[in-house]
Short mmCIF file of C-alpha atoms in Angstrom, two decimals:
data_model
loop_
_atom_site.label_atom_id
_atom_site.label_comp_id
_atom_site.label_asym_id
_atom_site.label_seq_id
_atom_site.Cartn_x
_atom_site.Cartn_y
_atom_site.Cartn_z
CA MET A 990 -228.76 48.01 -103.58
CA ASN A 991 -225.56 47.58 -100.84
CA ALA A 992 -225.19 44.05 -100.71
CA ALA A 993 -222.61 44.01 -103.42
CA PRO A 994 -220.30 47.13 -102.10
CA LEU A 995 -220.94 45.06 -98.56
CA ARG A 996 -219.26 41.31 -100.21
CA LEU A 997 -216.41 43.41 -102.05
CA ASP A 998 -215.63 45.28 -98.53
CA ARG A 999 -215.65 41.91 -96.98
CA LYS A 1000 -213.49 40.27 -99.46
CA ALA A 1001 -211.09 42.98 -99.64
CA MET A 1002 -210.81 42.55 -95.89
CA ARG A 1003 -210.46 38.65 -95.51
CA PHE A 1004 -207.50 39.53 -98.25
CA PHE A 1005 -206.33 41.81 -95.61
CA TRP A 1006 -206.46 39.73 -92.95
CA ARG A 1007 -204.25 37.01 -95.01
CA LEU A 1008 -201.73 39.68 -95.42
CA THR A 1009 -201.98 40.75 -91.74
CA LEU A 1010 -201.49 37.18 -90.42
CA ALA A 1011 -198.87 36.36 -92.63
CA LYS A 1012 -196.59 39.53 -92.09
CA ALA A 1013 -197.21 38.61 -88.12
CA ALA A 1014 -195.51 35.22 -88.69
CA SER A 1015 -192.52 37.18 -89.86
CA GLU A 1016 -192.29 39.46 -87.94
CA ALA A 1017 -192.27 36.99 -84.66
CA GLY A 1018 -189.37 34.90 -87.03
CA ASN A 1019 -187.23 38.60 -86.90
CA SER A 1020 -187.54 38.59 -83.15
CA PHE A 1021 -185.76 35.30 -83.09
CA LEU A 1022 -183.29 37.13 -85.32
CA TYR A 1023 -183.16 40.21 -83.28
CA VAL A 1024 -182.16 37.93 -80.14
CA ALA A 1025 -180.04 35.30 -81.71
CA VAL A 1026 -177.52 37.24 -83.77
CA PRO A 1027 -176.56 39.63 -81.01
CA TRP A 1028 -176.26 36.99 -79.00
CA ALA A 1029 -174.53 34.79 -81.12
CA LEU A 1030 -171.58 37.60 -82.05
CA MET A 1031 -171.21 37.82 -78.16
CA GLN A 1032 -170.62 34.05 -78.08
CA ILE A 1033 -168.05 34.11 -80.63
CA THR A 1034 -166.27 37.81 -80.19
CA GLY A 1035 -167.00 38.57 -76.61
CA SER A 1036 -167.88 42.49 -77.77
CA GLY A 1037 -171.18 43.89 -77.26
CA PHE A 1038 -170.38 46.55 -79.57
CA LEU A 1039 -169.96 44.12 -82.55
CA ALA A 1040 -173.29 42.65 -81.22
CA VAL A 1041 -175.09 46.28 -81.10
CA LEU A 1042 -173.62 46.59 -84.96
CA SER A 1043 -175.66 44.04 -85.87
CA MET A 1044 -179.19 46.10 -86.25
CA ALA A 1045 -176.80 48.49 -87.99
CA ALA A 1046 -176.12 46.38 -91.06
CA GLN A 1047 -179.87 45.19 -91.18
CA THR A 1048 -180.82 49.04 -90.96
CA THR A 1049 -177.84 50.45 -93.73
CA PRO A 1050 -179.71 48.98 -96.64
CA TYR A 1051 -182.56 52.03 -96.06
CA LEU A 1052 -180.41 54.82 -97.25
CA LEU A 1053 -180.85 52.85 -100.93
CA SER A 1054 -184.64 53.06 -99.74
CA PRO A 1055 -185.20 56.29 -102.99
CA PHE A 1056 -183.92 53.65 -105.60
CA LEU A 1057 -185.59 50.67 -104.25
CA GLY A 1058 -188.87 53.13 -104.08
CA ALA A 1059 -188.53 53.70 -108.05
CA LEU A 1060 -188.13 49.74 -108.84
CA ILE A 1061 -191.35 49.17 -106.37
CA ASP A 1062 -193.57 51.65 -108.53
CA ARG A 1063 -192.59 49.68 -111.46
CA HIS A 1064 -193.67 46.42 -110.60
CA ASP A 1065 -196.69 44.70 -109.02
CA ARG A 1066 -196.32 45.36 -105.39
CA ARG A 1067 -197.84 41.43 -104.76
CA ILE A 1068 -194.42 40.15 -106.67
CA ALA A 1069 -192.12 42.68 -105.18
CA PHE A 1070 -193.57 41.95 -101.84
CA ALA A 1071 -192.89 37.54 -102.41
CA VAL A 1072 -189.43 38.43 -103.67
CA ALA A 1073 -188.27 40.50 -100.67
CA GLU A 1074 -189.69 37.76 -98.43
CA MET A 1075 -187.97 35.36 -100.69
CA VAL A 1076 -184.72 37.13 -100.13
CA GLN A 1077 -185.15 37.38 -96.50
CA PHE A 1078 -185.37 33.97 -96.88
CA ALA A 1079 -181.93 33.01 -98.16
CA ALA A 1080 -180.18 35.40 -96.08
CA VAL A 1081 -181.77 34.17 -92.81
CA ALA A 1082 -180.98 30.59 -94.13
CA ALA A 1083 -176.94 31.31 -94.46
CA LEU A 1084 -176.60 32.76 -90.79
CA PRO A 1085 -176.70 29.52 -88.98
CA LEU A 1086 -173.73 28.25 -91.06
CA LEU A 1087 -171.92 31.46 -90.99
CA LEU A 1088 -172.11 31.93 -87.24
CA ALA A 1089 -170.94 28.14 -87.28
CA TRP A 1090 -167.75 28.88 -89.43
CA HIS A 1091 -166.78 32.15 -87.26
CA GLN A 1092 -167.50 34.16 -90.22
CA VAL A 1093 -168.18 37.72 -88.68
CA GLY A 1094 -167.68 39.74 -91.55
CA MET A 1095 -170.22 37.64 -93.87
CA VAL A 1096 -172.92 37.41 -91.01
CA TYR A 1097 -172.74 41.05 -91.35
CA ALA A 1098 -173.47 40.74 -94.67
CA ALA A 1099 -176.17 38.59 -94.73
CA LEU A 1100 -177.94 40.75 -92.40
CA PHE A 1101 -177.04 43.75 -94.98
CA VAL A 1102 -179.25 41.64 -97.45
CA VAL A 1103 -182.30 41.06 -95.18
CA GLY A 1104 -182.47 44.33 -94.17
CA LEU A 1105 -182.90 45.01 -97.95
CA GLY A 1106 -185.65 42.59 -98.14
CA LYS A 1107 -186.87 44.22 -95.26
CA ALA A 1108 -186.92 47.88 -97.05
CA VAL A 1109 -188.65 46.69 -99.79
CA SER A 1110 -191.16 44.58 -97.72
CA ASP A 1111 -192.34 46.94 -95.11
CA ALA A 1112 -192.59 49.46 -97.75
CA THR A 1113 -194.22 47.45 -100.00
CA SER A 1114 -197.00 45.97 -97.02
CA HIS A 1115 -197.41 49.00 -95.47
CA TYR A 1116 -197.70 51.73 -98.02
CA GLY A 1117 -198.89 49.62 -101.01
CA LEU A 1118 -200.76 46.17 -100.73
CA ILE A 1119 -203.13 47.27 -97.62
CA PRO A 1120 -204.30 50.69 -99.30
CA ALA A 1121 -204.83 48.89 -102.27
CA LEU A 1122 -206.59 45.89 -100.47
CA VAL A 1123 -208.59 47.97 -98.30
CA PRO A 1124 -211.75 50.34 -98.58
CA GLN A 1125 -210.53 54.06 -98.47
CA GLU A 1126 -213.19 54.74 -95.12
CA ARG A 1127 -211.24 51.82 -92.94
CA LEU A 1128 -207.67 52.66 -93.60
CA GLN A 1129 -207.28 54.61 -90.46
CA GLN A 1130 -209.05 51.42 -88.83
CA ALA A 1131 -207.38 48.53 -90.82
CA SER A 1132 -203.77 50.41 -89.74
CA GLY A 1133 -204.24 50.26 -86.29
CA TRP A 1134 -205.22 46.83 -86.63
CA PHE A 1135 -202.17 45.86 -89.25
CA ASN A 1136 -199.69 47.40 -86.84
CA ALA A 1137 -201.10 46.07 -83.47
CA VAL A 1138 -201.35 42.42 -84.80
CA LEU A 1139 -197.86 42.64 -85.96
CA LEU A 1140 -196.83 43.75 -82.34
CA LEU A 1141 -198.75 41.39 -80.50
CA ALA A 1142 -196.60 38.78 -82.98
CA ARG A 1143 -193.53 40.82 -81.19
CA LEU A 1144 -194.58 40.33 -77.90
CA THR A 1145 -194.44 35.91 -78.20
CA GLY A 1146 -191.60 36.65 -80.17
CA PRO A 1147 -188.82 37.69 -78.25
CA ALA A 1148 -190.17 35.16 -74.99
CA LEU A 1149 -190.15 32.04 -77.65
CA ALA A 1150 -186.74 33.46 -79.08
CA GLY A 1151 -184.90 33.58 -75.76
CA LEU A 1152 -186.03 30.37 -74.92
CA THR A 1153 -184.86 28.79 -78.06
CA VAL A 1154 -181.96 30.59 -77.83
CA ALA A 1155 -181.50 29.05 -74.31
CA ALA A 1156 -182.65 25.82 -74.76
CA LEU A 1157 -181.45 24.38 -78.41
CA GLY A 1158 -178.95 27.74 -79.26
CA PRO A 1159 -179.52 30.30 -81.93
CA SER A 1160 -179.12 28.40 -84.96
CA TRP A 1161 -182.64 26.79 -84.01
CA ALA A 1162 -183.92 29.75 -83.55
CA LEU A 1163 -182.40 31.13 -86.93
CA GLY A 1164 -183.85 28.18 -88.85
CA ILE A 1165 -187.28 28.84 -87.44
CA ASP A 1166 -186.91 32.53 -88.44
CA ALA A 1167 -186.14 31.07 -91.99
CA VAL A 1168 -189.25 29.12 -92.66
CA THR A 1169 -191.55 32.00 -91.76
CA PHE A 1170 -190.79 33.73 -94.77
CA LEU A 1171 -191.61 30.93 -96.97
CA GLY A 1172 -194.84 31.17 -95.36
CA THR A 1173 -195.38 35.05 -96.05
CA VAL A 1174 -194.45 34.26 -99.74
CA LEU A 1175 -197.39 31.91 -100.45
CA ALA A 1176 -200.18 34.14 -98.62
CA ALA A 1177 -198.70 36.74 -101.03
CA LEU A 1178 -198.76 34.81 -104.06
CA THR A 1179 -202.73 34.14 -103.16
CA LEU A 1180 -203.56 38.13 -103.23
CA PRO A 1181 -205.00 39.75 -106.25
CA ALA A 1182 -203.03 40.99 -108.91
CA LEU A 1183 -202.85 44.56 -108.05
CA GLY A 1184 -200.53 45.61 -110.72
CA ALA A 1185 -197.97 48.76 -110.33
CA SER A 1186 -198.03 51.02 -107.67
CA GLY A 1187 -196.93 53.95 -110.13
CA ARG A 1188 -196.34 54.36 -113.94
CA ALA A 1189 -196.97 50.80 -115.74
CA ASP A 1190 -193.93 52.35 -118.53
CA GLY A 1191 -191.40 50.16 -117.87
CA GLY A 1192 -188.94 52.64 -120.05
CA VAL A 1193 -188.76 55.25 -117.92
CA PRO A 1194 -185.40 55.65 -116.39
CA LEU A 1195 -185.20 55.06 -112.78
CA LEU A 1196 -183.75 58.31 -112.09
CA ALA A 1197 -186.56 60.14 -114.08
CA LEU A 1198 -189.07 58.25 -111.33
CA MET A 1199 -186.62 59.03 -108.40
CA ARG A 1200 -186.16 62.41 -109.53
CA GLU A 1201 -190.21 62.83 -109.33
CA GLY A 1202 -190.22 61.18 -105.92
CA PHE A 1203 -188.14 64.11 -104.25
CA ALA A 1204 -189.72 66.77 -106.49
CA TYR A 1205 -193.07 65.78 -104.74
CA PHE A 1206 -191.25 65.28 -101.43
CA ARG A 1207 -189.55 68.60 -101.38
CA SER A 1208 -193.07 70.11 -102.27
CA ARG A 1209 -194.96 68.90 -99.13
CA ARG A 1210 -194.22 70.40 -96.56
CA ASP A 1211 -195.54 68.77 -94.14
CA LEU A 1212 -193.68 65.51 -94.93
CA ARG A 1213 -190.75 66.97 -94.20
CA TRP A 1214 -191.23 67.87 -90.55
CA LEU A 1215 -192.54 64.58 -90.23
CA SER A 1216 -189.72 62.87 -91.43
CA ALA A 1217 -187.32 65.03 -89.12
CA VAL A 1218 -189.21 64.45 -86.41
CA MET A 1219 -189.66 60.13 -86.73
CA ALA A 1220 -185.71 61.17 -87.93
CA LEU A 1221 -184.37 62.81 -84.38
CA TYR A 1222 -186.53 60.24 -82.61
CA ASN A 1223 -184.74 57.12 -84.11
CA LEU A 1224 -181.27 58.87 -83.65
CA GLY A 1225 -181.61 58.14 -79.92
CA VAL A 1226 -183.92 55.21 -79.76
CA GLY A 1227 -183.12 53.65 -82.91
CA GLY A 1228 -180.31 51.07 -81.21
CA LEU A 1229 -182.68 50.65 -77.87
CA GLU A 1230 -183.34 47.04 -78.23
CA PRO A 1231 -180.03 45.52 -78.86
CA THR A 1232 -178.47 47.86 -76.75
CA LEU A 1233 -180.97 46.70 -73.51
CA LEU A 1234 -179.92 42.92 -74.79
CA THR A 1235 -176.41 43.79 -74.37
CA LEU A 1236 -176.81 45.80 -71.05
CA GLY A 1237 -178.76 42.95 -69.56
CA THR A 1238 -176.76 39.92 -70.25
CA LEU A 1239 -173.55 42.13 -69.18
CA HIS A 1240 -173.91 44.27 -66.76
CA TRP A 1241 -177.05 42.24 -64.99
CA LYS A 1242 -176.45 39.29 -65.78
CA TRP A 1243 -179.98 38.48 -67.08
CA SER A 1244 -180.51 35.39 -68.66
CA SER A 1245 -181.73 35.06 -72.33
CA ALA A 1246 -185.33 34.18 -71.30
CA SER A 1247 -185.66 37.28 -68.72
CA LEU A 1248 -184.57 39.72 -71.63
CA GLY A 1249 -187.09 37.87 -73.86
CA LEU A 1250 -190.10 38.55 -71.63
CA VAL A 1251 -188.60 42.30 -71.16
CA LEU A 1252 -188.46 42.93 -74.73
CA SER A 1253 -191.92 41.34 -75.26
CA GLY A 1254 -193.23 43.69 -72.25
CA GLY A 1255 -192.76 45.99 -74.71
CA ALA A 1256 -193.73 44.61 -77.70
CA ALA A 1257 -196.90 44.09 -75.78
CA ALA A 1258 -197.37 48.24 -74.82
CA ALA A 1259 -196.69 48.69 -78.48
CA ALA A 1260 -199.74 46.25 -79.92
CA VAL A 1261 -201.76 48.48 -77.31
CA GLY A 1262 -200.47 51.72 -78.13
CA ALA A 1263 -201.30 50.72 -82.21
CA TRP A 1264 -205.19 49.52 -80.43
CA MET A 1265 -205.96 52.38 -79.54
CA SER A 1266 -204.97 54.56 -82.63
CA SER A 1267 -207.28 52.61 -84.35
CA ARG A 1268 -210.12 54.55 -84.29
CA ARG A 1269 -211.11 56.64 -87.33
CA THR A 1270 -209.59 59.84 -87.13
CA ALA A 1271 -211.93 63.02 -87.75
CA ASP A 1272 -209.85 66.05 -89.15
CA ASP A 1273 -206.17 67.02 -89.82
CA GLU A 1274 -206.06 68.90 -86.60
CA ASP A 1275 -207.01 66.08 -84.77
CA VAL A 1276 -204.05 64.01 -86.00
CA ARG A 1277 -201.25 66.73 -85.22
CA ARG A 1278 -203.33 66.44 -81.75
CA ARG A 1279 -202.79 62.49 -81.86
CA ILE A 1280 -199.13 62.49 -83.21
CA GLY A 1281 -198.17 64.89 -80.16
CA ALA A 1282 -199.68 63.11 -77.26
CA TRP A 1283 -198.33 59.90 -78.58
CA MET A 1284 -194.96 61.62 -78.71
CA ALA A 1285 -195.17 63.06 -75.18
CA VAL A 1286 -195.71 58.99 -73.68
CA THR A 1287 -192.84 58.09 -75.56
CA ALA A 1288 -190.68 60.83 -73.92
CA LEU A 1289 -192.14 60.26 -70.72
CA GLY A 1290 -190.77 56.50 -70.53
CA SER A 1291 -187.75 57.94 -71.78
CA VAL A 1292 -186.77 59.78 -68.88
CA ALA A 1293 -187.39 57.05 -66.72
CA LEU A 1294 -184.34 55.30 -69.07
CA LEU A 1295 -182.57 57.40 -66.86
CA PHE A 1296 -182.50 55.86 -63.24
CA ALA A 1297 -180.29 53.37 -62.75
CA PRO A 1298 -182.41 49.82 -61.38
CA PRO A 1299 -182.94 47.53 -64.16
CA TRP A 1300 -186.46 47.21 -62.89
CA ALA A 1301 -187.09 51.27 -63.68
CA VAL A 1302 -185.43 51.15 -67.14
CA ALA A 1303 -187.63 48.07 -68.44
CA GLY A 1304 -190.57 50.08 -66.64
CA GLY A 1305 -189.53 52.94 -69.08
CA PHE A 1306 -189.32 50.73 -71.92
CA VAL A 1307 -192.57 49.69 -71.50
CA VAL A 1308 -194.14 53.31 -71.44
CA LEU A 1309 -191.70 54.12 -74.23
CA CYS A 1310 -192.97 51.22 -76.65
CA LEU A 1311 -196.67 52.29 -75.58
CA GLY A 1312 -196.33 55.78 -76.90
CA GLU A 1313 -194.01 54.52 -80.37
CA GLY A 1314 -197.07 51.91 -81.42
CA GLY A 1315 -199.57 54.31 -81.22
CA PHE A 1316 -197.82 57.23 -82.94
CA ASN A 1317 -196.65 54.70 -86.03
CA SER A 1318 -199.85 53.71 -86.60
CA THR A 1319 -201.10 57.43 -86.97
CA THR A 1320 -198.71 58.43 -88.88
CA MET A 1321 -198.89 55.64 -91.17
CA ALA A 1322 -202.26 55.89 -91.79
CA PHE A 1323 -201.98 59.57 -92.50
CA ARG A 1324 -199.26 58.73 -95.16
CA GLN A 1325 -201.22 56.33 -96.48
CA ARG A 1326 -204.20 58.60 -97.32
CA GLU A 1327 -202.15 61.75 -98.17
CA ILE A 1328 -199.56 60.08 -100.27
CA PRO A 1329 -200.74 59.21 -104.11
CA PRO A 1330 -200.74 56.07 -104.66
CA GLU A 1331 -199.06 56.13 -108.23
CA LEU A 1332 -195.98 57.86 -105.72
CA SER A 1333 -196.61 55.69 -102.70
CA GLY A 1334 -193.44 53.21 -103.35
CA ARG A 1335 -191.05 56.10 -103.97
CA ILE A 1336 -191.95 58.80 -101.64
CA ASN A 1337 -192.50 56.08 -98.48
CA THR A 1338 -189.09 54.89 -99.51
CA ILE A 1339 -187.65 58.41 -99.13
CA ILE A 1340 -189.20 58.93 -95.89
CA ARG A 1341 -187.94 55.85 -94.80
CA THR A 1342 -184.44 57.05 -95.77
CA PHE A 1343 -184.48 59.26 -92.92
CA ILE A 1344 -186.22 57.48 -90.36
CA ILE A 1345 -184.65 54.30 -90.69
CA GLY A 1346 -181.59 55.49 -91.94
CA ALA A 1347 -180.89 57.41 -88.25
CA ILE A 1348 -180.79 53.57 -86.83
CA PRO A 1349 -177.03 52.83 -87.38
CA VAL A 1350 -176.24 56.03 -86.17
CA SER A 1351 -178.16 55.13 -82.83
CA SER A 1352 -176.62 51.70 -82.73
CA PHE A 1353 -172.80 52.83 -83.34
CA LEU A 1354 -173.22 55.88 -80.73
CA LEU A 1355 -174.83 53.50 -77.95
CA GLY A 1356 -172.50 50.55 -78.78
CA MET A 1357 -169.77 53.13 -77.82
CA THR A 1358 -170.73 53.67 -74.35
CA LEU A 1359 -171.66 50.53 -73.34
CA SER A 1360 -168.30 50.18 -71.48
CA GLN A 1361 -170.23 51.89 -68.65
CA SER A 1362 -171.49 50.33 -65.72
CA LEU A 1363 -174.41 52.89 -65.53
CA PRO A 1364 -177.54 53.36 -67.83
CA VAL A 1365 -177.21 56.98 -67.31
CA PRO A 1366 -174.32 57.19 -70.06
CA VAL A 1367 -175.63 54.99 -72.51
CA LEU A 1368 -179.48 55.54 -72.51
CA LEU A 1369 -179.11 59.20 -72.19
CA PRO A 1370 -179.29 59.48 -76.29
CA VAL A 1371 -182.51 57.72 -76.25
CA THR A 1372 -183.68 60.11 -73.91
CA VAL A 1373 -182.16 62.95 -75.91
CA GLY A 1374 -183.74 61.83 -79.18
CA ALA A 1375 -187.60 61.28 -77.58
CA LEU A 1376 -187.26 64.78 -75.94
CA GLY A 1377 -185.89 66.24 -78.95
CA ALA A 1378 -188.51 64.78 -81.47
CA ALA A 1379 -191.18 66.03 -79.45
CA ALA A 1380 -189.98 68.94 -78.86
CA LEU A 1381 -189.72 69.38 -82.79
CA TRP A 1382 -193.25 68.61 -83.20
CA GLY A 1383 -194.45 70.94 -80.80
CA LEU A 1384 -192.18 73.71 -82.97
CA THR A 1385 -194.17 72.03 -85.83
CA VAL A 1386 -197.47 72.42 -84.34
CA MET A 1387 -196.60 76.40 -83.25
CA ARG A 1388 -195.50 77.10 -86.75
CA GLN A 1389 -198.76 76.11 -88.24
CA GLY A 1390 -200.62 77.82 -85.86
CA PRO A 1391 -203.84 76.86 -84.66
CA GLY A 1392 -206.56 75.90 -86.48
CA ALA A 1393 -203.81 75.93 -89.51
CA PRO A 1394 -204.15 72.67 -92.02
CA ALA A 1395 -202.02 69.66 -90.83
CA VAL A 1396 -201.85 68.66 -94.65
CA THR A 1397 -200.27 71.15 -97.89
CA ARG A 1398 -201.45 68.32 -100.00
CA THR A 1399 -200.37 68.97 -103.77
CA ALA A 1400 -201.28 66.79 -106.86
CA ALA A 1401 -198.60 64.23 -108.11
CA PRO A 1402 -196.24 66.28 -110.75
CA PRO A 1403 -197.87 65.34 -113.71
CA ALA A 1404 -196.41 62.72 -116.70
CA ALA A 1405 -193.79 63.82 -118.86
CA PRO A 1406 -191.89 61.72 -121.42
CA ALA A 1407 -188.42 60.51 -120.37
CA ALA A 1408 -186.29 62.89 -122.06
CA ASP A 1409 -188.04 66.22 -120.13
CA ARG A 1410 -188.04 64.32 -116.81
CA LEU A 1411 -184.11 63.58 -117.33
CA SER A 1412 -183.55 67.03 -118.67
CA LYS A 1413 -184.66 68.63 -115.15
CA GLU A 1414 -182.35 69.27 -112.46
CA ARG A 1415 -184.35 68.11 -109.14
CA LEU A 1416 -181.78 67.25 -106.86
CA VAL A 1417 -182.14 67.29 -103.05
#
């Protein structure tokens, strides 16, 4: 009698692994982007500040996430994911020409488009496709596996990117990155049609859908606190990778291959953290403890970044990434479980507006301090952000009290006619 459910479970997991491996190839390609573009901008402009701001250009589109989330919830998640990957392919393919022509302004515009596509792609795959493909009882495990595989791809990506940039130049690295998006598009189109994650009524105005999403987000105190904690963390840590790349190049005189290896070490540690978090969570109290433990690891690693020797900074970076991998996987599984599927696009993009929206500010702050010769003034914002986030999460747990539920889930707002929803002022 269990044969049919078992076959369905295996088929669902095959689709899950198809998506995961395709997304991993794309993530490995993105590592080329993160290394090649700052490297090329430093060669063209001689400015470390402009190189670090390349990360800000890619993350600024997340400020549009609430609008993007409403679009996601109105369309087939598989198609939305494929279109987002195609947009990234076109923008990355244009970068070598723009860099060759020294069109720095257009480079930032192309990076903005890349970020726009990635915002849709990540929200759709992480919080739309995976919960739809994977059986509910395996969601915690699948989330850990998904993050671990993606982070393993980033393990090899930076090292290969550094070697490619050193041997062939940034144009070849960006060309390889562009090709990986085509593979992801093909994999997405072979997935089963999943339908829209939200209402199928295409006549509902986007503004009404956005207001509905904000109303639900305001009703969830746990999601608001989690968003605040993760935003504070990214405010300090968000621009760390390009800052390390610039520090290593300008101050420590590291080669691109050495920088790639350091970034790969961080990705490997993050993958280990994600894999360690893949066990199933027993209850909400366990979720709170696990999040706090992973945040303590990130805080420990951030403190090591204050020491002057480059090897100490590299070691602190690896420890921080270990905690970050576990933290991301645990909170991702929590959001997949707790947010209603019909609101997943809108709510997760609202959350990511705060989380990813902090990265451009982090990149700007860290970029402004790159003229210093010691890492203490440069990387101090990273330490402050990680320690502050851990303290804020501890305050959250204390406010709830021992044994208090970590979840205050409410049902999704009931469907209402478009005219009624437009008449309600639910401003955030």
